[in-house]
Coordinates of N, CA and C in Angstrom, one line a residue:
X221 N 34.9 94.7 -19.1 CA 34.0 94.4 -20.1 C 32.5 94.6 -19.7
X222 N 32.4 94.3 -18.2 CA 30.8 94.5 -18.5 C 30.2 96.0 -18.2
X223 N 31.8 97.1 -18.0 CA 30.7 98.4 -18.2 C 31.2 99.0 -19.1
X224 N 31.3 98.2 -20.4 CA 31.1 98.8 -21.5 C 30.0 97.8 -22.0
X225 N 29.6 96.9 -21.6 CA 28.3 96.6 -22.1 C 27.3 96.9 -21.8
X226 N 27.2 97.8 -20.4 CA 26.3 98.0 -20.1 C 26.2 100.1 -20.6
X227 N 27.2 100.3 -21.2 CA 27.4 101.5 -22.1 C 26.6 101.3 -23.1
X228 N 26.8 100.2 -23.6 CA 25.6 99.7 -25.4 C 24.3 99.8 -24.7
X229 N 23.9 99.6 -23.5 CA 22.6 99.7 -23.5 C 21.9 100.9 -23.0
X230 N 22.3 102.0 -23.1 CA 21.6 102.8 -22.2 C 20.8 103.2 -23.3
X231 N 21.2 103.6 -24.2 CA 20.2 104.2 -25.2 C 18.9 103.3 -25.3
X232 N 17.4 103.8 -25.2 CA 16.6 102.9 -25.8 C 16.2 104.1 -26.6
X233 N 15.8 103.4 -27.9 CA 15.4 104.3 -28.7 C 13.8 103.9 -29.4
X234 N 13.1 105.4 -29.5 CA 11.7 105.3 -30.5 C 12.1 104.9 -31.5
X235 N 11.1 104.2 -32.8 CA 11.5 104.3 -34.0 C 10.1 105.4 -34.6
X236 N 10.0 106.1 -35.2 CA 9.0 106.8 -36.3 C 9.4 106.3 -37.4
X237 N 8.3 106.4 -38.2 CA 8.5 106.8 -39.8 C 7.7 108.0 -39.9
X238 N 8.6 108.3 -41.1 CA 8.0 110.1 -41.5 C 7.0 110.0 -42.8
X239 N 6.6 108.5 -43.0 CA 6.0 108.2 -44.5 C 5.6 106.6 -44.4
X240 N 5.0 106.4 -45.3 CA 4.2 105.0 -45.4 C 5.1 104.5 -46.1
X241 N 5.8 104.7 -46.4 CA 6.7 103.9 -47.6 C 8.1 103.0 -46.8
X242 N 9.1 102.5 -47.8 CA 9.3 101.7 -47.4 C 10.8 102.6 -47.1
X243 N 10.4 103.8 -46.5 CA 12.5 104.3 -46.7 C 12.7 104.1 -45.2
X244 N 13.9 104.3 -44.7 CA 14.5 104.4 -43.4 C 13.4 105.1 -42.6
X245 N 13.2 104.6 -41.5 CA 12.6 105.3 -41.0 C 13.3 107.0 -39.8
X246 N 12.7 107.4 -39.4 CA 13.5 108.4 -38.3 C 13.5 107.8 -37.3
X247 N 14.3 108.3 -36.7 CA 15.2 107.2 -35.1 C 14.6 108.1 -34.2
X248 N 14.3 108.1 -33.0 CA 14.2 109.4 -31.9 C 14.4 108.7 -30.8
X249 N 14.1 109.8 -29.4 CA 14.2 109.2 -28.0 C 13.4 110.1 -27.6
X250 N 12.5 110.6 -28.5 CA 11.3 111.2 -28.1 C 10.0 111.5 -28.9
X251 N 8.6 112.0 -28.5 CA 7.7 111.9 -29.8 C 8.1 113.3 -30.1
X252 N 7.6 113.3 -31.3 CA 7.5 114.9 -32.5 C 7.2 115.8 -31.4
X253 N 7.6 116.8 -31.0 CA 7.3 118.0 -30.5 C 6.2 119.1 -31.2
X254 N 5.7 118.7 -32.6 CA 4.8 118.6 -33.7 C 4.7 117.9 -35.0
X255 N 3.7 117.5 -35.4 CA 3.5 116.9 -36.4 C 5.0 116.6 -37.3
X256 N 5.5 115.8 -37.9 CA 6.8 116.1 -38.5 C 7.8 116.7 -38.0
X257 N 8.2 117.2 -36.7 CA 8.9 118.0 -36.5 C 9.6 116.7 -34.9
X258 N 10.7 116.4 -35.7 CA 11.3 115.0 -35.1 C 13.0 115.7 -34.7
X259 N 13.5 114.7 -33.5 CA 14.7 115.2 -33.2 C 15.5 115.5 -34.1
X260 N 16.2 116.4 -34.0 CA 17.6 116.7 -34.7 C 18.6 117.0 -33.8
X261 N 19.9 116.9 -34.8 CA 21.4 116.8 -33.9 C 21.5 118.1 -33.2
X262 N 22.1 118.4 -32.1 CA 22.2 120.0 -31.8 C 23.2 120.6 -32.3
X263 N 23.2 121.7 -32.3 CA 24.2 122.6 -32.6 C 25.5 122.1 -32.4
X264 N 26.5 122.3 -32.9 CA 27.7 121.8 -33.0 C 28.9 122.7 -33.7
X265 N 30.1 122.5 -32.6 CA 31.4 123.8 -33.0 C 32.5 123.0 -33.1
X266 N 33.1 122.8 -33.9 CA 34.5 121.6 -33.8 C 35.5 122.3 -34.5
X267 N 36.8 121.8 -34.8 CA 37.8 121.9 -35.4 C 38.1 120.6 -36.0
X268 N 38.4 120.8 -37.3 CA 38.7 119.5 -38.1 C 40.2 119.0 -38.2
X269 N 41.3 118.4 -39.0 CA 42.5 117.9 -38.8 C 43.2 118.9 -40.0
X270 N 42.1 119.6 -40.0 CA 42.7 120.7 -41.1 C 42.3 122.3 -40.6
X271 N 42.3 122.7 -39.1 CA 42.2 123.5 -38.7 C 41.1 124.2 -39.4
X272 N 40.1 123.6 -39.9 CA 38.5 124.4 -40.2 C 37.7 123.9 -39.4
X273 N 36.7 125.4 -39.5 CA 35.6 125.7 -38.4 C 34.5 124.4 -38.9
X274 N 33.8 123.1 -38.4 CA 33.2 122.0 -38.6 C 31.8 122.4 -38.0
X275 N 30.4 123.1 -38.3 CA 29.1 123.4 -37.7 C 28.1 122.2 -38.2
X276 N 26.9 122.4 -37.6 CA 25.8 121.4 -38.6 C 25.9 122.0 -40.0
X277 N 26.5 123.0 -40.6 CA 26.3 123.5 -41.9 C 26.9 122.9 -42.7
X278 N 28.4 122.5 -42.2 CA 29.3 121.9 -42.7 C 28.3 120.8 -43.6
X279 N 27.3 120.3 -43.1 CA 26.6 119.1 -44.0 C 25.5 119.2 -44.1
X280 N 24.9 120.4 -44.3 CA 23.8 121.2 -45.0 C 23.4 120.1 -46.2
X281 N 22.7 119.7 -46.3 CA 22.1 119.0 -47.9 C 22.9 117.7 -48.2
X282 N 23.4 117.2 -47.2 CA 24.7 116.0 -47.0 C 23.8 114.8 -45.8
X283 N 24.1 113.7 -46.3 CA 24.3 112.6 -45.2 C 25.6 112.5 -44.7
X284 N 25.1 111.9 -43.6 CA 26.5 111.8 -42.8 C 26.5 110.6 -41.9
X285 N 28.3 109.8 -41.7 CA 28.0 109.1 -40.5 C 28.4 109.6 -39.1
X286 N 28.7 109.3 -38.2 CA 29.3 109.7 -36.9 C 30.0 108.7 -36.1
X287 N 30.8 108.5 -35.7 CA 31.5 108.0 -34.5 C 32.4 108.9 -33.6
X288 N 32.6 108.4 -32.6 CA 33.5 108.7 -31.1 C 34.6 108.0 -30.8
X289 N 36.0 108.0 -30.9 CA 37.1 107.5 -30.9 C 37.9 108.5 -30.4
X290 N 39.6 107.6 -30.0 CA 40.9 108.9 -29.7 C 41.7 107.9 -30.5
X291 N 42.8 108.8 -30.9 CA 43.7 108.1 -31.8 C 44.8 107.3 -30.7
X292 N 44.9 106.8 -29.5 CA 45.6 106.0 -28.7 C 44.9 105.1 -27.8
X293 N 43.3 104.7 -28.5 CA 42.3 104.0 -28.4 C 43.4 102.7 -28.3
X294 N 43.5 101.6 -27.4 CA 44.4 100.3 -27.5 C 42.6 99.7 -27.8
X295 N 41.6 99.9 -27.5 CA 40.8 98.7 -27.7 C 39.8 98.6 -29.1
X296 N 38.3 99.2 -29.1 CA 37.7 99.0 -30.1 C 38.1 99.5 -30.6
X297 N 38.7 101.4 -31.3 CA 39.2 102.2 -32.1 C 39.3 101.5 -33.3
X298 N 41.0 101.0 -33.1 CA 40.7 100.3 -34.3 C 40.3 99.8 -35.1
X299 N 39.1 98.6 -34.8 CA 38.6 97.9 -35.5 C 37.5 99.1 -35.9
X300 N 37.2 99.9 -35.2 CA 36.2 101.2 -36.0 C 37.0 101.8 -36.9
X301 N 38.2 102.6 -37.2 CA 38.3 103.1 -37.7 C 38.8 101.8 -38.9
X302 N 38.7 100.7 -39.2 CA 38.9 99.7 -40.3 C 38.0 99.9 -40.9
X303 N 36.8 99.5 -40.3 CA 35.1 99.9 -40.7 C 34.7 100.9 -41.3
X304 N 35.1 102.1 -40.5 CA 34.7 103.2 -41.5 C 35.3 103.7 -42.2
X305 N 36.6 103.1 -42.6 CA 37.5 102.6 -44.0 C 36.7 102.0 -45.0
X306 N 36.1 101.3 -44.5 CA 35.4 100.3 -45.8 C 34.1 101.6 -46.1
X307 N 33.2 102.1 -45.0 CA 32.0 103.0 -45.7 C 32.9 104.7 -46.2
X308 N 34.3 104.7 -45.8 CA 34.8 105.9 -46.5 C 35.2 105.2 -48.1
X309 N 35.7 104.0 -48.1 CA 35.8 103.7 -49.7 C 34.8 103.8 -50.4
X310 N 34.2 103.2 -50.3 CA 32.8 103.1 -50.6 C 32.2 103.9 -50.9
X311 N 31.9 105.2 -50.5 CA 31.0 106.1 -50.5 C 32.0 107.6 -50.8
X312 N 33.8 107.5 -51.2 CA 34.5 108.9 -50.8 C 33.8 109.4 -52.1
X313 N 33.7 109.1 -53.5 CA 33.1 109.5 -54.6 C 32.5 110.4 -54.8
X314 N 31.3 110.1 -53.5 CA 29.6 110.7 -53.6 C 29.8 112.2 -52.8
X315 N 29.6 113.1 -53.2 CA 29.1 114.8 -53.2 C 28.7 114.7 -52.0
X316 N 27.1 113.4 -51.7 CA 26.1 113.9 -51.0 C 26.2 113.3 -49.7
X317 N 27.5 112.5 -49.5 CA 28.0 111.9 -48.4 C 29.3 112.3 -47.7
X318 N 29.1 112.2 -46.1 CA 30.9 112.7 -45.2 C 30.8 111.5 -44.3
X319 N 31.8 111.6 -43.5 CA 32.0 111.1 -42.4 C 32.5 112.1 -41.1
X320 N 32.4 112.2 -40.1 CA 32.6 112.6 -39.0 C 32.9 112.2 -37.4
X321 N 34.2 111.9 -37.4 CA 35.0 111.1 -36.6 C 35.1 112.4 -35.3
X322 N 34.3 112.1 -33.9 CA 34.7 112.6 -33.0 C 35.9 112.5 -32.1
X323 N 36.8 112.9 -31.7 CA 38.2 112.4 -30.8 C 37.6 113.4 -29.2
X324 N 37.4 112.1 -28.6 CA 37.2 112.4 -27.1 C 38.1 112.7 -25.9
X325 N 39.6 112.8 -26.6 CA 40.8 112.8 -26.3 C 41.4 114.5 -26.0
X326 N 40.8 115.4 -25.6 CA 41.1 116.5 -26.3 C 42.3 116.9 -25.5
X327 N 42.7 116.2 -24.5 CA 44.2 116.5 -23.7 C 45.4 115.9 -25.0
X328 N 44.9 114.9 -25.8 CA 46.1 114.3 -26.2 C 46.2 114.6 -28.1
X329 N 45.0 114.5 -28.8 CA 44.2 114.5 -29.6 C 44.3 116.2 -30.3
X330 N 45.2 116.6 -31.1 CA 45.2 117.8 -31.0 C 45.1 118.3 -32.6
X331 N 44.5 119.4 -33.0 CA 44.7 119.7 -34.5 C 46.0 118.7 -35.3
X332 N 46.7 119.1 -34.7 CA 48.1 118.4 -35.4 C 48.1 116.8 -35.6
X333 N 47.8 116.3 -34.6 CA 47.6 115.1 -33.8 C 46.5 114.3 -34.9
X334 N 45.6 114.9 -35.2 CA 44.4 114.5 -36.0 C 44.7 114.5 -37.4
X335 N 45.3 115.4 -37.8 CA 45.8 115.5 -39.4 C 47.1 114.5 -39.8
X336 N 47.8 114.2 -38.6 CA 48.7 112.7 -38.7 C 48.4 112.2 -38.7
X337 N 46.8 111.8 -37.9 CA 46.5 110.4 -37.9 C 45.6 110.3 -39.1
X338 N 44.8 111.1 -39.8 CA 43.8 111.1 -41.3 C 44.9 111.3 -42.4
X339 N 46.1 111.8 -41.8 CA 47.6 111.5 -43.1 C 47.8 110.0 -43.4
X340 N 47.9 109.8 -41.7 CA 48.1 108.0 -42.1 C 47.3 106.4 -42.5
X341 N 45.9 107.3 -42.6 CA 45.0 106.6 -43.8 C 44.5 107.3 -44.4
X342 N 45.4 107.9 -44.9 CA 45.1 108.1 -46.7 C 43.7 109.1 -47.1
X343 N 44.0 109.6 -46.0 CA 42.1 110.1 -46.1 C 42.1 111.5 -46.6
X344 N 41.3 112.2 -47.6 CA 40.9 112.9 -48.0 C 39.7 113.5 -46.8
X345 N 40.5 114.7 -46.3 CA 39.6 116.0 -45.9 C 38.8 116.6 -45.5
X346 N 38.9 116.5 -46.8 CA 36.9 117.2 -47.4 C 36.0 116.0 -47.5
X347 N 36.2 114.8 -47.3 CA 34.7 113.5 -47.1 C 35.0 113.0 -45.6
X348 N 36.2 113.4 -44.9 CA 35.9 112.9 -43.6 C 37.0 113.4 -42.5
X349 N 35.9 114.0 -41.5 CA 36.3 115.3 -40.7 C 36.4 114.6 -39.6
X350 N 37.6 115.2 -38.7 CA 38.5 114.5 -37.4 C 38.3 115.6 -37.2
X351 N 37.4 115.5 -35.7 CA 37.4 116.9 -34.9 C 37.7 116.9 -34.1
X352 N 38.5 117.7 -32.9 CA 38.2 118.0 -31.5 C 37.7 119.8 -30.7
X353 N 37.8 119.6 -30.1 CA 37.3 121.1 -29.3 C 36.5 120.7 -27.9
X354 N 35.7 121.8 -27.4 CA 35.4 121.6 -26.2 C 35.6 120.3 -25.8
X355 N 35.9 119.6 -24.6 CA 35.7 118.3 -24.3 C 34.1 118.2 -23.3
X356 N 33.5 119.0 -23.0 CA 32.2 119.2 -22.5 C 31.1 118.8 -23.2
X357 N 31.2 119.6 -24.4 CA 30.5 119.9 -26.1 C 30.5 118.3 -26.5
X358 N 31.6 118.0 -26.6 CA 32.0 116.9 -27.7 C 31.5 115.2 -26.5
X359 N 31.7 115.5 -25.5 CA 30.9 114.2 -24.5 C 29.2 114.2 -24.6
X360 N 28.9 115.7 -24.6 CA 27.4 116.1 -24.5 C 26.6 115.7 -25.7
X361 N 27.4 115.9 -27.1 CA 26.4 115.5 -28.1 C 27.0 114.2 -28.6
X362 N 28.0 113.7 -27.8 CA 27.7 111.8 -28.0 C 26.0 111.1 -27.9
X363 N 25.6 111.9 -26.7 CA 24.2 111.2 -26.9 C 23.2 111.4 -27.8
X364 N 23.6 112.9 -28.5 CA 22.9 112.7 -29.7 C 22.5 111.7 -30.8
X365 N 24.3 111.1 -30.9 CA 24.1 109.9 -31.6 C 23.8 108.7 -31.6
X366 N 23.4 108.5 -29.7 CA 23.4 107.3 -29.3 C 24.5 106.8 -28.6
X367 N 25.4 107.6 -28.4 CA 26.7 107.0 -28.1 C 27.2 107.6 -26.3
X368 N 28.0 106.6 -25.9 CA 28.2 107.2 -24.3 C 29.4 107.4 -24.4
X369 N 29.9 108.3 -23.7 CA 31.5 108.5 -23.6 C 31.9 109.0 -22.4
X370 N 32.7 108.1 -21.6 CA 33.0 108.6 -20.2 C 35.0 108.8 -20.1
X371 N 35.1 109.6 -19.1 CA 37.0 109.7 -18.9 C 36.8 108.9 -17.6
X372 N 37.5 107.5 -17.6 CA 37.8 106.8 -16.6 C 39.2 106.1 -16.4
X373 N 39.8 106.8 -15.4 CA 41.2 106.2 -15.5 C 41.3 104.4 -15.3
X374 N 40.7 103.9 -14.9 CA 40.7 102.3 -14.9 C 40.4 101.7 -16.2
X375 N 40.0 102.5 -17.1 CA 39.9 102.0 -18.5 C 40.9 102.2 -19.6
X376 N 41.2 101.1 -20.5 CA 42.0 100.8 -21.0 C 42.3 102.5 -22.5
X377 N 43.6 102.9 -21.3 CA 43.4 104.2 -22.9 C 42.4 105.3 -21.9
X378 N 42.3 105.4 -20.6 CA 41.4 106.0 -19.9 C 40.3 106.8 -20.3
X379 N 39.9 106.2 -21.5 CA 38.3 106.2 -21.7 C 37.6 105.0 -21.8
X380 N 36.3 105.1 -21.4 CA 35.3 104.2 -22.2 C 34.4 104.9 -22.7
X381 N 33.7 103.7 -23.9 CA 32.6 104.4 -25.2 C 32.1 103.2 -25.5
X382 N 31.3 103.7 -26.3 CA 30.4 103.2 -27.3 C 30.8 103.0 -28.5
X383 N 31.1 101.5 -29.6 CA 31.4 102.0 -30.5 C 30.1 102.0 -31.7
X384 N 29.2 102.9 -31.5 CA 28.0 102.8 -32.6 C 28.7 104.1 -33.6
X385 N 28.1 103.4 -34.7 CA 28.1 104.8 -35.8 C 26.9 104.8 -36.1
X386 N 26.4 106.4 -36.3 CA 25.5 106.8 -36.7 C 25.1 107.4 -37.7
X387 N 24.0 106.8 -38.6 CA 23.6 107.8 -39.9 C 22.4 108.9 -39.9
X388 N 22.9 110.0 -40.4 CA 22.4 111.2 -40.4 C 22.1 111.6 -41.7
X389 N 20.7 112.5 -41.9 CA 20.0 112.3 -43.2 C 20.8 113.7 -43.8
X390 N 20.0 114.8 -44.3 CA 20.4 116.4 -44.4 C 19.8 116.7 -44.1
X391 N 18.9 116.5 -43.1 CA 17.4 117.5 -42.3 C 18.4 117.2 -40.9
X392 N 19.1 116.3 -40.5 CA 19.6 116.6 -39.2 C 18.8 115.3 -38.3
X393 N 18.5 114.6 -39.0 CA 17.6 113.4 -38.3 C 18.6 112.2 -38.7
X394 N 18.6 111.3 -37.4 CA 19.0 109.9 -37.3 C 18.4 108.8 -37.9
X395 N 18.8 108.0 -38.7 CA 18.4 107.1 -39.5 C 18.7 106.0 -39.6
X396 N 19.8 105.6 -38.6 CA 19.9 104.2 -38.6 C 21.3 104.3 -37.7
X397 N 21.7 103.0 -37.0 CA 22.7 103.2 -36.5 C 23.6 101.3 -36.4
X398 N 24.5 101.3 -36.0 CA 24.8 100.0 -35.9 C 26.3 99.8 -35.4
X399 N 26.4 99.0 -34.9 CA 28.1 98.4 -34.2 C 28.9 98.3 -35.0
X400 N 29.9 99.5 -34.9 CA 31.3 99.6 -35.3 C 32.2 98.5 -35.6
X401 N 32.0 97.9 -34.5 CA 33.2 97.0 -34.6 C 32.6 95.7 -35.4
X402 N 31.7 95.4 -35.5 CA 30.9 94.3 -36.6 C 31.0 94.3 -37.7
X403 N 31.7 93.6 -38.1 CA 31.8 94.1 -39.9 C 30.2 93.4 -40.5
X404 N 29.6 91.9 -40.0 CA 28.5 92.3 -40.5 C 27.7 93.5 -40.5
X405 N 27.4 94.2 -39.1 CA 26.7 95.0 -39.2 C 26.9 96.0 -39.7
X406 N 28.0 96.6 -40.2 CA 28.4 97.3 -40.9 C 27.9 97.3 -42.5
X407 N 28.3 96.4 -43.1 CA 27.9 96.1 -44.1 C 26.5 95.9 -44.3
X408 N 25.6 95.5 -43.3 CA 24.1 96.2 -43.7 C 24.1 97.6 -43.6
X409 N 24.6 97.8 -42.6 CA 24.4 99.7 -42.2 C 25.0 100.3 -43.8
X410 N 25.8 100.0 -44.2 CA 26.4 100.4 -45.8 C 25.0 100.3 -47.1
X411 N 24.4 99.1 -47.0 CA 23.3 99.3 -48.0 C 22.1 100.4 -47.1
X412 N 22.1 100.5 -46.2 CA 20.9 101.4 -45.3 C 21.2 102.8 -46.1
X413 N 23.0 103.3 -46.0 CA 23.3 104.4 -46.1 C 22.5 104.7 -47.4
X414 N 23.2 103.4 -48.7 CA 22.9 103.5 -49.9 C 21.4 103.6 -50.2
X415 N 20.6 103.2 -49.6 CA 19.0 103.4 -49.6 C 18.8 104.5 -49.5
X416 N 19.4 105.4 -48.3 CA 19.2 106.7 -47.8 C 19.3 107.4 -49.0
X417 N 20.5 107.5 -50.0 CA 21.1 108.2 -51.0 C 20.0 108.4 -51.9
X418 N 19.9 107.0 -52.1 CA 18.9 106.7 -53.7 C 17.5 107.0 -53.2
X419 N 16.9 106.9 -52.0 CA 15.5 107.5 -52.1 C 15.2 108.6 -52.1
X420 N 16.4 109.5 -50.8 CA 16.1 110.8 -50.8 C 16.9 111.6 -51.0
X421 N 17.9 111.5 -52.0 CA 18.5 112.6 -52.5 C 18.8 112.9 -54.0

């Protein structure tokens, strides 16, 4: 337990705002490299549970959230993917929203593997993408989101992580983030998303 709590902390993050007003502000872990010109997610190549190609384009003009899981997770997993059951109900309706579930498993975790496990809740597709591919790629832009992900055989399910999910605007900017496993926090992070929707899109 305590090095996965000390996993929650590594991230310290800036906060910006991109405006005087009162919307989300932008998240960073660094200043603007120019005026306006604030982190964005990197480049990204995945495979989804439906054997499509998954890029940043995939959610071109889309919010999005993010998490890091494997589907033989015995510890937090679960209670994340419960959670983002509740912001996939919630939000499967909306056009301008996905979800994107990383699997850090890529020994076990396999195209096939992933479309049994988004078969066995119910999940529609096209609002929320189960990827795997590189296992290099897919550790590296964990920190994108804030999230750590390590292969340790003394841990339970021989990974440890982080369970934060992350919201992402359609510019490619981070806007809020919160503990997975928290259903309070979850359910603020749910009206954050809904703020995001209604102000800027």
């Amino acid at each position: 337990m305590p090095k996965r709590t000390a996993l929650f902390s590594v991230a310290i993050l800036v906060l910006f705002s991109s405006c005087t007003t009162d919307r989300l502000p932008i998240l960073s872990k660094s200043l603007p490299s120019a005026p306006g010109q604030y982190q964005v997610i990197s480049a990204f190549s995945f495979i989804n549970q439906d054997s499509q190609l998954i890029t940043n384009q995939t959610f071109e003009g889309k919010a999005y959230v993010a998490d890091f899981f494997f589907t033989s997770c015995p510890t937090i997993c679960p209670v994340m993917t419960r959670e983002m059951m509740r912001i996939h109900e919630r939000f499967k309706a909306d056009d301008r929203f996905l979800l994107l579930s990383h699997s850090i498993d890529t020994k076990r975790d396999t195209v096939q593997r992933l479309k049994e496990y988004a078969e066995g809740l119910g999940v529609d597709g096209s609002a929320w993408h189960f990827v795997t591919g590189d296992r290099t790629e897919l550790f590296a832009i964990a920190d994108d989101y804030y999230n750590v992900v390590t292969e340790d055989a003394s841990a339970p399910g021989g990974y440890d992580h982080s369970g934060r999910f992350t919201l992402v605007d359609q510019n490619g900017h981070i806007r809020a983030y919160c503990n997975g496993t928290s259903s309070e926090e979850v359910a603020i992070f749910m009206n954050q998303i809904e703020k995001l929707l209604v102000d800027e899109y």
